CSV table of C-alpha atoms in Angstrom, one decimal:
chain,number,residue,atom,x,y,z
E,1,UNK,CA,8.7,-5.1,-13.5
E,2,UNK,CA,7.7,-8.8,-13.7
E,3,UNK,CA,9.7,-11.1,-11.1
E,4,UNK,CA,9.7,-14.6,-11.3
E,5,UNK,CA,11.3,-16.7,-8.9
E,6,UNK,CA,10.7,-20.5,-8.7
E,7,UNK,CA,12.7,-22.7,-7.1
E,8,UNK,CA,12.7,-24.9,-4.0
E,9,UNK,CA,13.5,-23.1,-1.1
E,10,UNK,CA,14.6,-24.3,2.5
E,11,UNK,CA,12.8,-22.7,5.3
E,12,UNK,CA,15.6,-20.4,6.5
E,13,UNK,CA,15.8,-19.3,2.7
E,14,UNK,CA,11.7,-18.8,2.4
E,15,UNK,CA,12.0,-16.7,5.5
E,16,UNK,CA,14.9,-14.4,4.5
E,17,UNK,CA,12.6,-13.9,0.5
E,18,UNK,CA,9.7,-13.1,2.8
E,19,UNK,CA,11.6,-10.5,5.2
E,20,UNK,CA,13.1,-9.0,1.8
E,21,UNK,CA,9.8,-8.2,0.0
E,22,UNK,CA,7.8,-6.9,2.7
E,23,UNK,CA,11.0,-4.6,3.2
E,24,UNK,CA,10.3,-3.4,-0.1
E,25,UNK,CA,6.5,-3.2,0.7
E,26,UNK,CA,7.2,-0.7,3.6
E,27,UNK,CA,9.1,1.1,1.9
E,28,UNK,CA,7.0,1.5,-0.9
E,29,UNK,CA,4.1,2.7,1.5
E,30,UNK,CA,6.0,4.8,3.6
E,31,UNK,CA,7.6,7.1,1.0
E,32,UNK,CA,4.3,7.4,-0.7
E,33,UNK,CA,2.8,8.4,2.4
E,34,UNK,CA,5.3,10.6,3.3
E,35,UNK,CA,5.1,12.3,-0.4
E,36,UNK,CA,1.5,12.6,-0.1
E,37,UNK,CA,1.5,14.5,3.3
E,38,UNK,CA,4.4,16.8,2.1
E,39,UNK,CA,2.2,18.0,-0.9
E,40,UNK,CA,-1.1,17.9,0.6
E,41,UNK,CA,0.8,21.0,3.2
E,42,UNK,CA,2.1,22.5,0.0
E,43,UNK,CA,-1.2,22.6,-1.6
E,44,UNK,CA,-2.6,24.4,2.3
E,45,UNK,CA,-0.4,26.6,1.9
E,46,UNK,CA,-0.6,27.7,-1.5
E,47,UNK,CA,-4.6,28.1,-1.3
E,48,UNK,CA,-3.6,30.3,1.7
E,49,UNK,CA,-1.5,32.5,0.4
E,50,UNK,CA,-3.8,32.6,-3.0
E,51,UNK,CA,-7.0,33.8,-0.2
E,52,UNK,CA,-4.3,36.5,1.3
E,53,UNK,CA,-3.7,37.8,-2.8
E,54,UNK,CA,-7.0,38.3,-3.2
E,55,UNK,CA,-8.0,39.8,0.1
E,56,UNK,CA,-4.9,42.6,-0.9
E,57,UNK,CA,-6.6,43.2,-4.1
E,58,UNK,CA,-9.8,43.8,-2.2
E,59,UNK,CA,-8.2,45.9,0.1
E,60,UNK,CA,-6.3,48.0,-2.9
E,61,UNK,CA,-9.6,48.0,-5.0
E,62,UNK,CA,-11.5,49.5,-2.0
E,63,UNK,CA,-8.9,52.4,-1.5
E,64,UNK,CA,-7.7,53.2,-4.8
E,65,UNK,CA,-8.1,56.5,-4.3
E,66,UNK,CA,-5.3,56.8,-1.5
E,67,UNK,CA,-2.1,56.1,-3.4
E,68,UNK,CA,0.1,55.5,0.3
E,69,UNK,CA,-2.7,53.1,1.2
E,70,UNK,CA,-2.0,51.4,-2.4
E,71,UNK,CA,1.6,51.5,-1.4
E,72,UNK,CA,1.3,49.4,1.8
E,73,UNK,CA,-1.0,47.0,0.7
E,74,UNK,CA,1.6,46.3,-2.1
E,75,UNK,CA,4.1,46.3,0.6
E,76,UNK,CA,2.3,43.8,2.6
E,77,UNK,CA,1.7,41.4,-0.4
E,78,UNK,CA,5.3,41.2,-1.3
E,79,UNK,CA,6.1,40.3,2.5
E,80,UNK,CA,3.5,37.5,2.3
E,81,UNK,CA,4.8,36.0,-1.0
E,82,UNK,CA,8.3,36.3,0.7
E,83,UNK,CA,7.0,34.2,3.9
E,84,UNK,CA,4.9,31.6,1.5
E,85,UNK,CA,5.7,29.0,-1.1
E,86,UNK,CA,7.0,30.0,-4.9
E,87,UNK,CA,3.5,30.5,-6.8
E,88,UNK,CA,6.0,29.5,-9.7
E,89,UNK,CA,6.3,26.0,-8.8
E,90,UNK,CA,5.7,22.7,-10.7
E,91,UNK,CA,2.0,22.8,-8.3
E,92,UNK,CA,1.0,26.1,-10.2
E,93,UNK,CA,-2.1,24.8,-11.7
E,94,UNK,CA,-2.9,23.5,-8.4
E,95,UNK,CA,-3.0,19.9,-9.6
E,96,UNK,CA,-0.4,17.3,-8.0
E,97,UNK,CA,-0.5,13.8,-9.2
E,98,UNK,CA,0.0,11.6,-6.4
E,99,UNK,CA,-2.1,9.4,-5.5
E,100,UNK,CA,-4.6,7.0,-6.8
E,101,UNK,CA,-8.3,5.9,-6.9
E,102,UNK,CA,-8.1,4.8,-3.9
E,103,UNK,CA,-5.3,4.5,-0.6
E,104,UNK,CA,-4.2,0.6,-0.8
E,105,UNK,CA,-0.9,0.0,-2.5
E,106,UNK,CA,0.2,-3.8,-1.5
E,107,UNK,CA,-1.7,-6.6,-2.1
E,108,UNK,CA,-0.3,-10.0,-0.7
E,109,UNK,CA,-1.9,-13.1,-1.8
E,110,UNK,CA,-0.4,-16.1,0.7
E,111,UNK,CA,-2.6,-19.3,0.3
E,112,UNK,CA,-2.9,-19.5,4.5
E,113,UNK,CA,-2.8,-18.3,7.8
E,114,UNK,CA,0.4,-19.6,8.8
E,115,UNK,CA,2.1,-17.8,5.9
E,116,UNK,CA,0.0,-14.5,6.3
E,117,UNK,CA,0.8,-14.9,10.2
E,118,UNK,CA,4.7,-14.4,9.1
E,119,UNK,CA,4.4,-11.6,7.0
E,120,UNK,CA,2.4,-9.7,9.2
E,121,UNK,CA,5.0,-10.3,11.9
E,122,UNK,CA,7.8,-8.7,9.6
E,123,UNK,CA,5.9,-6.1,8.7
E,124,UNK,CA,5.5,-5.3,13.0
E,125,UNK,CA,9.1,-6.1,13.3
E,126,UNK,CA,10.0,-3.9,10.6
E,127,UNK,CA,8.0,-0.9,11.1
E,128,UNK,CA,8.5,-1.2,15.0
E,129,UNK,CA,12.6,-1.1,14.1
E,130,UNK,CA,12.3,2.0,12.4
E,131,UNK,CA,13.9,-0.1,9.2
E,132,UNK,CA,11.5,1.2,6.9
E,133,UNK,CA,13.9,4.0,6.0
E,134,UNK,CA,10.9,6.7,6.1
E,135,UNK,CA,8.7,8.6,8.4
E,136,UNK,CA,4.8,6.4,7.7
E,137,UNK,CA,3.6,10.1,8.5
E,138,UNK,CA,5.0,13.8,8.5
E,139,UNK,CA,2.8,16.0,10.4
E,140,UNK,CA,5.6,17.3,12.3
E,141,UNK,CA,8.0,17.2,9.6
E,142,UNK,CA,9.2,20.5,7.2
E,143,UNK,CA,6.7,21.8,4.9
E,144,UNK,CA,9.3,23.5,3.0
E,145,UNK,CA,11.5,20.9,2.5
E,146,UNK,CA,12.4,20.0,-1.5
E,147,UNK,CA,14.4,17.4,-0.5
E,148,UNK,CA,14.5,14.1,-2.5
E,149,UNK,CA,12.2,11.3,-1.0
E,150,UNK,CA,15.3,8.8,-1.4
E,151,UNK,CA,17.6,11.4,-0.2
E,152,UNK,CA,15.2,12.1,3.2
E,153,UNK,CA,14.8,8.1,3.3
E,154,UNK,CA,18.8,7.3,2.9
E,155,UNK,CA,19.6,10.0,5.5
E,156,UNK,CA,17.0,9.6,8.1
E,157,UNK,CA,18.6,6.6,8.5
E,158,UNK,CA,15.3,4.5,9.8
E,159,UNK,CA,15.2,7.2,12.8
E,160,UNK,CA,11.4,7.1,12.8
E,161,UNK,CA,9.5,3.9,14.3
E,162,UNK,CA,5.5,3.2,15.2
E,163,UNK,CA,5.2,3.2,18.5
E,164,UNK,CA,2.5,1.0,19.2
E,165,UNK,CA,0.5,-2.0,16.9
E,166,UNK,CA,-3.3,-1.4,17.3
E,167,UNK,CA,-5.6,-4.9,17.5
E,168,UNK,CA,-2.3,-7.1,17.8
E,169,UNK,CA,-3.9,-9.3,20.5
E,170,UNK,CA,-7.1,-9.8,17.8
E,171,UNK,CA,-4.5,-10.2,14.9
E,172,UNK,CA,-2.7,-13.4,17.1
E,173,UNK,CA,-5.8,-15.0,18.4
E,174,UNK,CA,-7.1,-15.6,14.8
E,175,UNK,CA,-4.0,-16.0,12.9
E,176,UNK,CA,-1.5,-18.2,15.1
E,177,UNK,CA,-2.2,-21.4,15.9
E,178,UNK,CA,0.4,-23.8,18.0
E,179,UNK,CA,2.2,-26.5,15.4
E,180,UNK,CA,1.2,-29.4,16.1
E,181,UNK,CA,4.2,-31.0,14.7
E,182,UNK,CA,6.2,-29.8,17.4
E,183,UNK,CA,4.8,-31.5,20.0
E,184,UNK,CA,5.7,-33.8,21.8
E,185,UNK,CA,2.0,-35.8,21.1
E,186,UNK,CA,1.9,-36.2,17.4
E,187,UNK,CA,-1.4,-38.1,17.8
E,188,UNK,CA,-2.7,-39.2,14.8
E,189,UNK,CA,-0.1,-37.9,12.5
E,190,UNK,CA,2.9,-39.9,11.7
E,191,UNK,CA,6.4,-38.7,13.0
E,192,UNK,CA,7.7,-39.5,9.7
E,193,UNK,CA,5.8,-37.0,7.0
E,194,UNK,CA,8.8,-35.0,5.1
E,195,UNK,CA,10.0,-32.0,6.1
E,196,UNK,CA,8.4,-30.1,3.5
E,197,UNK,CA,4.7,-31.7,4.4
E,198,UNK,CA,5.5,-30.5,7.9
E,199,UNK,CA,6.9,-27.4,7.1
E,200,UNK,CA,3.8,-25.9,4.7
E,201,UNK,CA,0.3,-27.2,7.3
E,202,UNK,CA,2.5,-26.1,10.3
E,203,UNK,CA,0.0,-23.9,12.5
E,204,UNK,CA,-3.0,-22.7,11.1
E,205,UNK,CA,-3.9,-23.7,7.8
E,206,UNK,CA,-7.1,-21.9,7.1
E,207,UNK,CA,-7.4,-20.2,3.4
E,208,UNK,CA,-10.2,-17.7,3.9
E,209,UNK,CA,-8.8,-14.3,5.7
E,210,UNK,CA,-8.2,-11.1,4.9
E,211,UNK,CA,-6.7,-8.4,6.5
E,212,UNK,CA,-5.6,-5.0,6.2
E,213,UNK,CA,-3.1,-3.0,7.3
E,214,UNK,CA,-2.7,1.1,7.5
E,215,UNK,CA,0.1,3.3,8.6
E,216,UNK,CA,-0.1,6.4,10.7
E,217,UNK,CA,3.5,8.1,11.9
E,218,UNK,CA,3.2,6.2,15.3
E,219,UNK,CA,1.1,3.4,15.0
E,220,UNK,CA,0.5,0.4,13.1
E,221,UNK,CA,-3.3,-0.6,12.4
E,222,UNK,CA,-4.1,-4.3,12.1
E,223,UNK,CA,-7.9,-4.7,10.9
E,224,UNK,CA,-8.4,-1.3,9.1
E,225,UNK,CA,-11.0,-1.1,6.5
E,226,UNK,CA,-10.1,-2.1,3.0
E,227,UNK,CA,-10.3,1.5,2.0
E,228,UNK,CA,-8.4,2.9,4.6
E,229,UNK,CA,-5.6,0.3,4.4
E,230,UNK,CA,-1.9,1.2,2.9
E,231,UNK,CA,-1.6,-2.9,2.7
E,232,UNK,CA,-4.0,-5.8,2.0
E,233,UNK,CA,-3.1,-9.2,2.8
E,234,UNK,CA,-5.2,-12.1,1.8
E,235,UNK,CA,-6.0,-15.3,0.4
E,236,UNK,CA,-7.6,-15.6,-3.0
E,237,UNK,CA,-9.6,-17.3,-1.6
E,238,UNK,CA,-11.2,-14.5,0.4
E,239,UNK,CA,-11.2,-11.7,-2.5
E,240,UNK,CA,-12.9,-14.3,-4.6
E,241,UNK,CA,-15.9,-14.7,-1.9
E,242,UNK,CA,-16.0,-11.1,-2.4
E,243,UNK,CA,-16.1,-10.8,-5.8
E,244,UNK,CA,-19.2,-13.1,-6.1
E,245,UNK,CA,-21.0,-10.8,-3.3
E,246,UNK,CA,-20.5,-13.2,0.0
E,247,UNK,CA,-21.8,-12.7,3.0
E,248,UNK,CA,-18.6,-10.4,4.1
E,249,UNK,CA,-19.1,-8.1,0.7
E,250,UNK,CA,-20.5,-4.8,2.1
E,251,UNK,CA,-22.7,-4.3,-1.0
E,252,UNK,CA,-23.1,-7.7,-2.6
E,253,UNK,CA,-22.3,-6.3,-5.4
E,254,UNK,CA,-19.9,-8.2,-7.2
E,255,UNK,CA,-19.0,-5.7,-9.7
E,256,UNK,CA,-17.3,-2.8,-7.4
E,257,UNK,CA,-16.0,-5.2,-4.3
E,258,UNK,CA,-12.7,-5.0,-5.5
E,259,UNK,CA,-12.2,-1.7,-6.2
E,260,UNK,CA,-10.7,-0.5,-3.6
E,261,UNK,CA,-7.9,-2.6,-5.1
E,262,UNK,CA,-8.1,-0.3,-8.4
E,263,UNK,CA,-4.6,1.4,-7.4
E,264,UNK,CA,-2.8,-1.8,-6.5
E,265,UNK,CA,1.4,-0.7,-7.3
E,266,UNK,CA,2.8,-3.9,-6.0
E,267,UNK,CA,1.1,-7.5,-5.9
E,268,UNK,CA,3.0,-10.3,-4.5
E,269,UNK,CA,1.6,-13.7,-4.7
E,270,UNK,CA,3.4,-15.7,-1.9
E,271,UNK,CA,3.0,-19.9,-2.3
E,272,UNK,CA,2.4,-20.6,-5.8
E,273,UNK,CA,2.8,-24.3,-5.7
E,274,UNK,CA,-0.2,-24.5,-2.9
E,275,UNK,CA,-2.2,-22.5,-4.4
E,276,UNK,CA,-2.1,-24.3,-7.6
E,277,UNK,CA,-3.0,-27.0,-5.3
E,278,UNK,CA,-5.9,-24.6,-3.8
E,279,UNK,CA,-8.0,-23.1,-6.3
E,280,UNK,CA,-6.2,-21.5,-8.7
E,281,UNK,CA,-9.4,-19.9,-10.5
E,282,UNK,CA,-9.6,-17.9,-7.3
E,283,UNK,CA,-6.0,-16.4,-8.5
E,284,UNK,CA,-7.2,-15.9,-11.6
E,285,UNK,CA,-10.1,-13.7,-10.8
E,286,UNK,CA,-8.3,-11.9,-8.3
E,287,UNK,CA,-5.7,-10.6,-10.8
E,288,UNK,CA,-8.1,-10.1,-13.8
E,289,UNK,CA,-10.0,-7.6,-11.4
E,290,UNK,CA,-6.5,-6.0,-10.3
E,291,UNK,CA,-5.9,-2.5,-11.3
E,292,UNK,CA,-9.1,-2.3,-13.1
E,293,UNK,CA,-11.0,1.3,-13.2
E,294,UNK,CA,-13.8,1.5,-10.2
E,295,UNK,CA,-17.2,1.7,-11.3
E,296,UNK,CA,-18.2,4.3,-8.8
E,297,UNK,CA,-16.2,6.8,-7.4
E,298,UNK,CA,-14.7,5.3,-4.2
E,299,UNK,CA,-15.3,6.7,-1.2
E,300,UNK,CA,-13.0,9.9,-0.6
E,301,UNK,CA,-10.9,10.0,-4.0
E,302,UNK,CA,-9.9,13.5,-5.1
E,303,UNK,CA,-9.4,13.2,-8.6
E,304,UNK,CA,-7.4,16.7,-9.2
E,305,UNK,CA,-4.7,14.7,-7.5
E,306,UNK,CA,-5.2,11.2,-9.1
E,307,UNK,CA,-2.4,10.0,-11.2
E,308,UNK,CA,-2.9,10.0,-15.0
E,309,UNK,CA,-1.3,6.8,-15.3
E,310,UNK,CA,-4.3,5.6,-13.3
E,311,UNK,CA,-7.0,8.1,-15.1
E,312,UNK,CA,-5.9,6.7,-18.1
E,313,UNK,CA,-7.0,2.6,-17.2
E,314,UNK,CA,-3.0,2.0,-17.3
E,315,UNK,CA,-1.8,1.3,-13.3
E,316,UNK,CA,-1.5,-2.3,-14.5
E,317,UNK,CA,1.4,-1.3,-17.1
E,318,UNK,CA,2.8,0.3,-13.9
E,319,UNK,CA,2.4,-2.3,-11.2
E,320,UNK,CA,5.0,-4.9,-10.0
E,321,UNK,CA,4.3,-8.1,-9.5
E,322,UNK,CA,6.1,-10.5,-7.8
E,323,UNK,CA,5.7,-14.4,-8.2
E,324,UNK,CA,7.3,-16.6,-5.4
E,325,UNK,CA,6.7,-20.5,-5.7
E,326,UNK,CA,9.2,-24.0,-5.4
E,327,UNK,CA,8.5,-24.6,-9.0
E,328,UNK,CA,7.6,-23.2,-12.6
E,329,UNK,CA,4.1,-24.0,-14.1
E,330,UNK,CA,2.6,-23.6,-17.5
E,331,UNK,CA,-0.9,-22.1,-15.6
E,332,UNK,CA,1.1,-19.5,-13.9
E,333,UNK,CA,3.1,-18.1,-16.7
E,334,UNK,CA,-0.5,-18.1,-18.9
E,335,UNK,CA,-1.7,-15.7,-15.8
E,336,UNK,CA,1.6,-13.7,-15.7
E,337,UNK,CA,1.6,-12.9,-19.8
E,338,UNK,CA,-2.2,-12.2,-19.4
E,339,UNK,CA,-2.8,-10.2,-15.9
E,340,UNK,CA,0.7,-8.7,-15.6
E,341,UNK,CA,1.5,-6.4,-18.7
E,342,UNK,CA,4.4,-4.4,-16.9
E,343,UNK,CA,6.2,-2.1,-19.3
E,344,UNK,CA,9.5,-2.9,-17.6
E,345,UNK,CA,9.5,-6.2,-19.1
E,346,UNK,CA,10.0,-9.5,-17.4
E,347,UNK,CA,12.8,-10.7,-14.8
């Protein structure tokens, strides 16, 4: 679904929006991990069982002239399809749908540091709590388990935490900046600018970063390649630079250095009002490149378990979008009715 939400918003209020959608964001990632992991054991243990079925016939074909022999070779294949998974399952033809072109399933546009700074220290707070609801990673958890996702995330409870955040120091050296507004020196900037004016270029206020983010079951990676990321958070800025082949675009090849955001399931675009003050074509490319099909096969896609949704060209019907901003605009509703076609509607 579409959400809309312009209004002004005091800082306390701005803070509590942000802390509620990057909730949502973790969630999001964390169950899809968590489902991916779960089937991708399933599928291990199916193709093990399936090498075991055909070893037995082997075996029965070789000694088909010793009927007792053909009787404990039957034996043993019954005991093996007793200890392995139901060959009878929804996986039968060995195809599960769950993921897409490629890993990355947030995307976070914020028009500066400061405001990418605070989202990145909810998402640490959050996934260092345990609030996230879901293990990020279930190596150790029950292969054999058909419980619900929601169900497992509802009773765990939030039991499972990251233990440690990887590149942190790096991530706070680039990202935070002291505000100058607080101290006690003002210098050249008058002690009388509004609240609001003080509020938005607190810290640093630099609009070209990217970042991304992935999730192991103990650990949180700041700085992770694009195509290893579960979350992307950037300035349009940035992506744009990409787009046209900059000097940080791996290829220069404008036409495939925003695929890896091909499989994008929830986009929120943080600070509307500055970034119409920005650049908003920057937006505009960003989101008309969103969701679109990659032009070479990324690196490590399996496509026997890509979605169909997504094989089809129709992940942008499927993908959320969030708008957050102090104020409605005719330019950002023209983008919303032309980038976001979500076939829940609009809210």
């Amino acid at each position: 679904r579409l959400v809309m939400l312009a209004c002004e918003l005091t800082p306390q209020i701005e803070r509590s929006v942000r802390q509620i959608y990057v909730a949502h964001a973790v969630t999001l990632v964390a169950r899809a991990r968590h489902r991916e992991l779960r089937n991708s054991r399933r599928l291990k243990k199916k193709t093990r069982l399936q090498d075991g079925e055909h070893e037995m016939q082997q075996h029965r074909h070789v000694r088909e002239n010793s009927a007792e022999q053909g009787r404990d070779a039957a034996s043993g294949l019954r005991s093996l399809l007793q200890g392995g998974v139901d060959v009878d399952e929804e996986e039968e033809d060995n195809a599960v749908r769950d993921q897409g072109f490629t890993r990355p399933r947030v995307l976070v546009l914020a028009p500066m540091r400061n405001v990418a700074y605070e989202i990145v220290q909810n998402i640490m707070a959050l996934a260092l709590s345990g609030a996230g609801g879901e293990e990020f990673d279930g190596e150790e958890a029950d292969s054999d388990s058909s419980e619900d996702d929601d169900v497992r995330a509802r009773r765990q409870g939030g039991s499972e935490r990251v233990a440690q955040v990887k590149n942190k120091k790096r991530f706070v050296s680039e990202f935070f900046e002291p505000d100058e507004n607080d101290a006690e020196d003002l210098g050249h900037r008058s002690p009388a600018l509004p609240e609001d004016h003080r509020h938005r270029f607190r810290g640093n206020t630099d609009d070209d970063f990217k970042l991304g983010l992935a999730f192991t079951r103990k650990t949180l990676k700041l700085f992770s390649g694009f195509y290893e990321s579960d979350m992307i958070v950037a300035s349009p800025l940035s992506l744009r630079r990409l787009l046209d082949g900059g000097e940080d675009g791996n290829t220069g090849d404008g036409a495939v250095a925003l695929d890896f955001l091909s499989s994008v399931e929830l986009c929120v675009v943080d600070g509307t009002e500055t970034l119409l003050m920005q650049a908003w074509e920057h937006v505009v490319a960003v989101l008309e490149r969103l969701n679109n099909v990659p032009r070479r096969a990324p690196p490590g896609v399996d496509f026997s378990r890509v979605r169909a949704s997504v094989l089809d060209g129709r992940a942008r019907q499927l993908r959320q979008t969030v708008w957050l901003g102090a104020f409605e605009s005719p330019l950002v509703h023209a983008l919303a009715r032309a980038s976001c076609a979500n076939a829940a509607g609009e809210l």
